[in-house]
């Protein structure tokens, strides 16, 4: 099975719609890739990647294998390819990008739980979770509702839907971590490396890239404070902050002459 689940909309994307895309290739004057919520290809000319007249680094403007927001400018039904733009995406303030990313975390979160416990994800999603979410959405008149928030606010109702209490508790625990608040959770840690900064960077990178942090890595930051101290921050939860720090400590014990203090 693939590392991340794909759930596609059955319809074609609409002109002007904000979609999530992943570019996989750069060409002479454009980049190509695919949409994450539609089973469709995308293409974007370099001139539509930014409002800036001069592009110093196309690699930074159009990173590959990274989920980005873009606006559908045109769609060709025959080739099933959309022409997209990111030139004015920062000017859009309707929250569509954030809304999609938050909603998508339900799919990825439950998918990872199923992989961990060797459960048939398709069966669970199609027969139970998806119908349940549709029922929740149909029960509200708010068209701008964040499905993730709606799902979590009604998560106790899953008790009657799922028989396996272990899976139920895992879903509750995992999804509660992805709710973004205005609170910034932070903690100072000291990293002492007798072999130089290279090993400190290696420790931090391996911890960020750990499989258990896959869903949260983009929302955890580590900033240099003063030697040998670093500030770890996240808006997700204090539990996640502590879990990440414990992971850093655990990984440091597998390295020679690298120590972590709290």
PDB file of C-alpha atoms in Angstrom, residues 92-223:
ATOM      1  CA  UNK A  92      -6.628  35.034  -1.103  1.00  0.00           C
ATOM      2  CA  UNK A  93      -8.024  35.201   2.413  1.00  0.00           C
ATOM      3  CA  UNK A  94     -10.967  32.823   2.299  1.00  0.00           C
ATOM      4  CA  UNK A  95      -9.071  30.139   4.229  1.00  0.00           C
ATOM      5  CA  UNK A  96      -9.646  27.487   1.577  1.00  0.00           C
ATOM      6  CA  UNK A  97      -6.076  26.213   1.735  1.00  0.00           C
ATOM      7  CA  UNK A  98      -6.039  25.832   5.506  1.00  0.00           C
ATOM      8  CA  UNK A  99      -9.488  24.283   5.460  1.00  0.00           C
ATOM      9  CA  UNK A 100      -8.450  21.606   2.988  1.00  0.00           C
ATOM     10  CA  UNK A 101      -5.246  20.746   4.834  1.00  0.00           C
ATOM     11  CA  UNK A 102      -7.090  20.358   8.139  1.00  0.00           C
ATOM     12  CA  UNK A 103      -9.812  18.195   6.599  1.00  0.00           C
ATOM     13  CA  UNK A 104      -7.239  15.978   4.880  1.00  0.00           C
ATOM     14  CA  UNK A 105      -5.675  15.136   8.256  1.00  0.00           C
ATOM     15  CA  UNK A 106      -8.688  12.958   9.084  1.00  0.00           C
ATOM     16  CA  UNK A 107      -7.907  10.692   6.145  1.00  0.00           C
ATOM     17  CA  UNK A 108      -4.189  10.463   6.777  1.00  0.00           C
ATOM     18  CA  UNK A 109      -4.607  10.068  10.531  1.00  0.00           C
ATOM     19  CA  UNK A 110      -7.036   7.151  10.315  1.00  0.00           C
ATOM     20  CA  UNK A 111      -5.054   5.600   7.466  1.00  0.00           C
ATOM     21  CA  UNK A 112      -1.861   5.533   9.550  1.00  0.00           C
ATOM     22  CA  UNK A 113      -3.743   3.948  12.459  1.00  0.00           C
ATOM     23  CA  UNK A 114      -5.045   1.212  10.182  1.00  0.00           C
ATOM     24  CA  UNK A 115      -1.544   0.509   8.870  1.00  0.00           C
ATOM     25  CA  UNK A 116      -0.196   0.337  12.416  1.00  0.00           C
ATOM     26  CA  UNK A 117      -2.883  -2.108  13.578  1.00  0.00           C
ATOM     27  CA  UNK A 118      -3.103  -4.029  10.282  1.00  0.00           C
ATOM     28  CA  UNK A 119      -6.735  -3.079   9.692  1.00  0.00           C
ATOM     29  CA  UNK A 120      -8.393  -2.911   6.280  1.00  0.00           C
ATOM     30  CA  UNK A 121      -8.597   0.846   5.797  1.00  0.00           C
ATOM     31  CA  UNK A 122     -10.856   0.788   2.733  1.00  0.00           C
ATOM     32  CA  UNK A 123     -13.428  -1.322   4.529  1.00  0.00           C
ATOM     33  CA  UNK A 124     -13.388   0.878   7.635  1.00  0.00           C
ATOM     34  CA  UNK A 125     -13.546   4.114   5.654  1.00  0.00           C
ATOM     35  CA  UNK A 126     -16.179   3.155   3.089  1.00  0.00           C
ATOM     36  CA  UNK A 127     -18.509   1.326   5.464  1.00  0.00           C
ATOM     37  CA  UNK A 128     -18.225   3.426   8.614  1.00  0.00           C
ATOM     38  CA  UNK A 129     -16.117   6.588   8.703  1.00  0.00           C
ATOM     39  CA  UNK A 130     -17.123   8.163   5.384  1.00  0.00           C
ATOM     40  CA  UNK A 131     -20.906   7.723   5.899  1.00  0.00           C
ATOM     41  CA  UNK A 132     -20.501   9.070   9.426  1.00  0.00           C
ATOM     42  CA  UNK A 133     -18.695  12.213   8.208  1.00  0.00           C
ATOM     43  CA  UNK A 134     -21.325  12.801   5.497  1.00  0.00           C
ATOM     44  CA  UNK A 135     -24.023  12.555   8.154  1.00  0.00           C
ATOM     45  CA  UNK A 136     -22.212  15.126  10.322  1.00  0.00           C
ATOM     46  CA  UNK A 137     -21.761  17.551   7.427  1.00  0.00           C
ATOM     47  CA  UNK A 138     -25.395  17.235   6.342  1.00  0.00           C
ATOM     48  CA  UNK A 139     -26.508  18.052   9.878  1.00  0.00           C
ATOM     49  CA  UNK A 140     -25.001  21.561   9.785  1.00  0.00           C
ATOM     50  CA  UNK A 141     -26.035  24.601   7.744  1.00  0.00           C
ATOM     51  CA  UNK A 142     -22.544  26.109   7.883  1.00  0.00           C
ATOM     52  CA  UNK A 143     -20.974  25.763   4.420  1.00  0.00           C
ATOM     53  CA  UNK A 144     -17.601  26.922   5.740  1.00  0.00           C
ATOM     54  CA  UNK A 145     -17.397  24.322   8.493  1.00  0.00           C
ATOM     55  CA  UNK A 146     -14.026  22.697   9.035  1.00  0.00           C
ATOM     56  CA  UNK A 147     -14.721  18.973   8.802  1.00  0.00           C
ATOM     57  CA  UNK A 148     -11.821  18.188  11.127  1.00  0.00           C
ATOM     58  CA  UNK A 149     -13.281  20.398  13.866  1.00  0.00           C
ATOM     59  CA  UNK A 150     -16.754  18.941  13.279  1.00  0.00           C
ATOM     60  CA  UNK A 151     -15.395  15.404  13.441  1.00  0.00           C
ATOM     61  CA  UNK A 152     -13.436  16.003  16.651  1.00  0.00           C
ATOM     62  CA  UNK A 153     -16.264  17.896  18.356  1.00  0.00           C
ATOM     63  CA  UNK A 154     -18.470  14.852  17.799  1.00  0.00           C
ATOM     64  CA  UNK A 155     -15.785  12.239  18.286  1.00  0.00           C
ATOM     65  CA  UNK A 156     -17.470  10.634  21.306  1.00  0.00           C
ATOM     66  CA  UNK A 157     -20.277   9.535  18.994  1.00  0.00           C
ATOM     67  CA  UNK A 158     -17.799   7.105  17.439  1.00  0.00           C
ATOM     68  CA  UNK A 159     -18.300   4.931  20.524  1.00  0.00           C
ATOM     69  CA  UNK A 160     -21.428   3.498  18.924  1.00  0.00           C
ATOM     70  CA  UNK A 161     -19.781   3.165  15.518  1.00  0.00           C
ATOM     71  CA  UNK A 162     -16.508   1.389  16.289  1.00  0.00           C
ATOM     72  CA  UNK A 163     -16.410  -1.829  18.285  1.00  0.00           C
ATOM     73  CA  UNK A 164     -12.637  -1.888  18.806  1.00  0.00           C
ATOM     74  CA  UNK A 165     -11.913   0.367  21.807  1.00  0.00           C
ATOM     75  CA  UNK A 166      -8.187   0.386  21.057  1.00  0.00           C
ATOM     76  CA  UNK A 167      -8.719   1.817  17.588  1.00  0.00           C
ATOM     77  CA  UNK A 168     -11.290   4.262  18.933  1.00  0.00           C
ATOM     78  CA  UNK A 169      -8.881   5.587  21.566  1.00  0.00           C
ATOM     79  CA  UNK A 170      -6.102   5.801  18.991  1.00  0.00           C
ATOM     80  CA  UNK A 171      -8.262   7.890  16.642  1.00  0.00           C
ATOM     81  CA  UNK A 172      -9.265  10.227  19.455  1.00  0.00           C
ATOM     82  CA  UNK A 173      -5.686  10.642  20.628  1.00  0.00           C
ATOM     83  CA  UNK A 174      -4.151  11.154  17.202  1.00  0.00           C
ATOM     84  CA  UNK A 175      -6.705  13.598  15.811  1.00  0.00           C
ATOM     85  CA  UNK A 176      -6.797  15.686  18.974  1.00  0.00           C
ATOM     86  CA  UNK A 177      -3.127  16.490  18.351  1.00  0.00           C
ATOM     87  CA  UNK A 178      -3.749  18.152  15.001  1.00  0.00           C
ATOM     88  CA  UNK A 179      -6.088  20.888  16.208  1.00  0.00           C
ATOM     89  CA  UNK A 180      -4.217  24.133  15.700  1.00  0.00           C
ATOM     90  CA  UNK A 181      -4.768  26.812  18.340  1.00  0.00           C
ATOM     91  CA  UNK A 182      -3.345  30.280  18.938  1.00  0.00           C
ATOM     92  CA  UNK A 183      -1.401  28.966  21.922  1.00  0.00           C
ATOM     93  CA  UNK A 184       2.288  28.326  21.295  1.00  0.00           C
ATOM     94  CA  UNK A 185       3.705  25.492  23.342  1.00  0.00           C
ATOM     95  CA  UNK A 186       7.443  25.805  23.805  1.00  0.00           C
ATOM     96  CA  UNK A 187      10.225  24.269  25.810  1.00  0.00           C
ATOM     97  CA  UNK A 188      13.962  24.835  26.037  1.00  0.00           C
ATOM     98  CA  UNK A 189      16.325  21.903  25.623  1.00  0.00           C
ATOM     99  CA  UNK A 190      20.095  21.710  25.660  1.00  0.00           C
ATOM    100  CA  UNK A 191      21.923  19.642  23.050  1.00  0.00           C
ATOM    101  CA  UNK A 192      25.588  19.020  23.747  1.00  0.00           C
ATOM    102  CA  UNK A 193      27.654  17.404  21.007  1.00  0.00           C
ATOM    103  CA  UNK A 194      31.320  16.670  21.631  1.00  0.00           C
ATOM    104  CA  UNK A 195      31.698  15.988  17.916  1.00  0.00           C
ATOM    105  CA  UNK A 196      30.474  19.335  16.627  1.00  0.00           C
ATOM    106  CA  UNK A 197      27.342  20.933  15.216  1.00  0.00           C
ATOM    107  CA  UNK A 198      27.021  18.357  12.417  1.00  0.00           C
ATOM    108  CA  UNK A 199      25.869  15.712  14.886  1.00  0.00           C
ATOM    109  CA  UNK A 200      23.464  18.146  16.546  1.00  0.00           C
ATOM    110  CA  UNK A 201      21.853  18.822  13.165  1.00  0.00           C
ATOM    111  CA  UNK A 202      21.738  15.099  12.450  1.00  0.00           C
ATOM    112  CA  UNK A 203      19.939  14.436  15.739  1.00  0.00           C
ATOM    113  CA  UNK A 204      17.338  17.138  15.074  1.00  0.00           C
ATOM    114  CA  UNK A 205      16.763  16.048  11.469  1.00  0.00           C
ATOM    115  CA  UNK A 206      16.372  12.360  12.353  1.00  0.00           C
ATOM    116  CA  UNK A 207      13.856  13.252  15.058  1.00  0.00           C
ATOM    117  CA  UNK A 208      11.837  15.510  12.733  1.00  0.00           C
ATOM    118  CA  UNK A 209      11.849  12.819  10.026  1.00  0.00           C
ATOM    119  CA  UNK A 210      10.791  10.043  12.396  1.00  0.00           C
ATOM    120  CA  UNK A 211       7.727   8.105  11.227  1.00  0.00           C
ATOM    121  CA  UNK A 212       5.813   9.044  14.407  1.00  0.00           C
ATOM    122  CA  UNK A 213       6.200  12.754  13.533  1.00  0.00           C
ATOM    123  CA  UNK A 214       5.213  12.386   9.871  1.00  0.00           C
ATOM    124  CA  UNK A 215       1.884  14.180  10.261  1.00  0.00           C
ATOM    125  CA  UNK A 216       3.198  16.942  12.500  1.00  0.00           C
ATOM    126  CA  UNK A 217       6.728  17.692  11.230  1.00  0.00           C
ATOM    127  CA  UNK A 218       5.685  20.886   9.442  1.00  0.00           C
ATOM    128  CA  UNK A 219       4.195  22.269  12.639  1.00  0.00           C
ATOM    129  CA  UNK A 220       7.169  21.700  14.917  1.00  0.00           C
ATOM    130  CA  UNK A 221      10.002  24.225  14.902  1.00  0.00           C
ATOM    131  CA  UNK A 222      13.401  24.191  16.582  1.00  0.00           C
ATOM    132  CA  UNK A 223      15.202  27.503  16.990  1.00  0.00           C
TER     133      UNK A 223
END
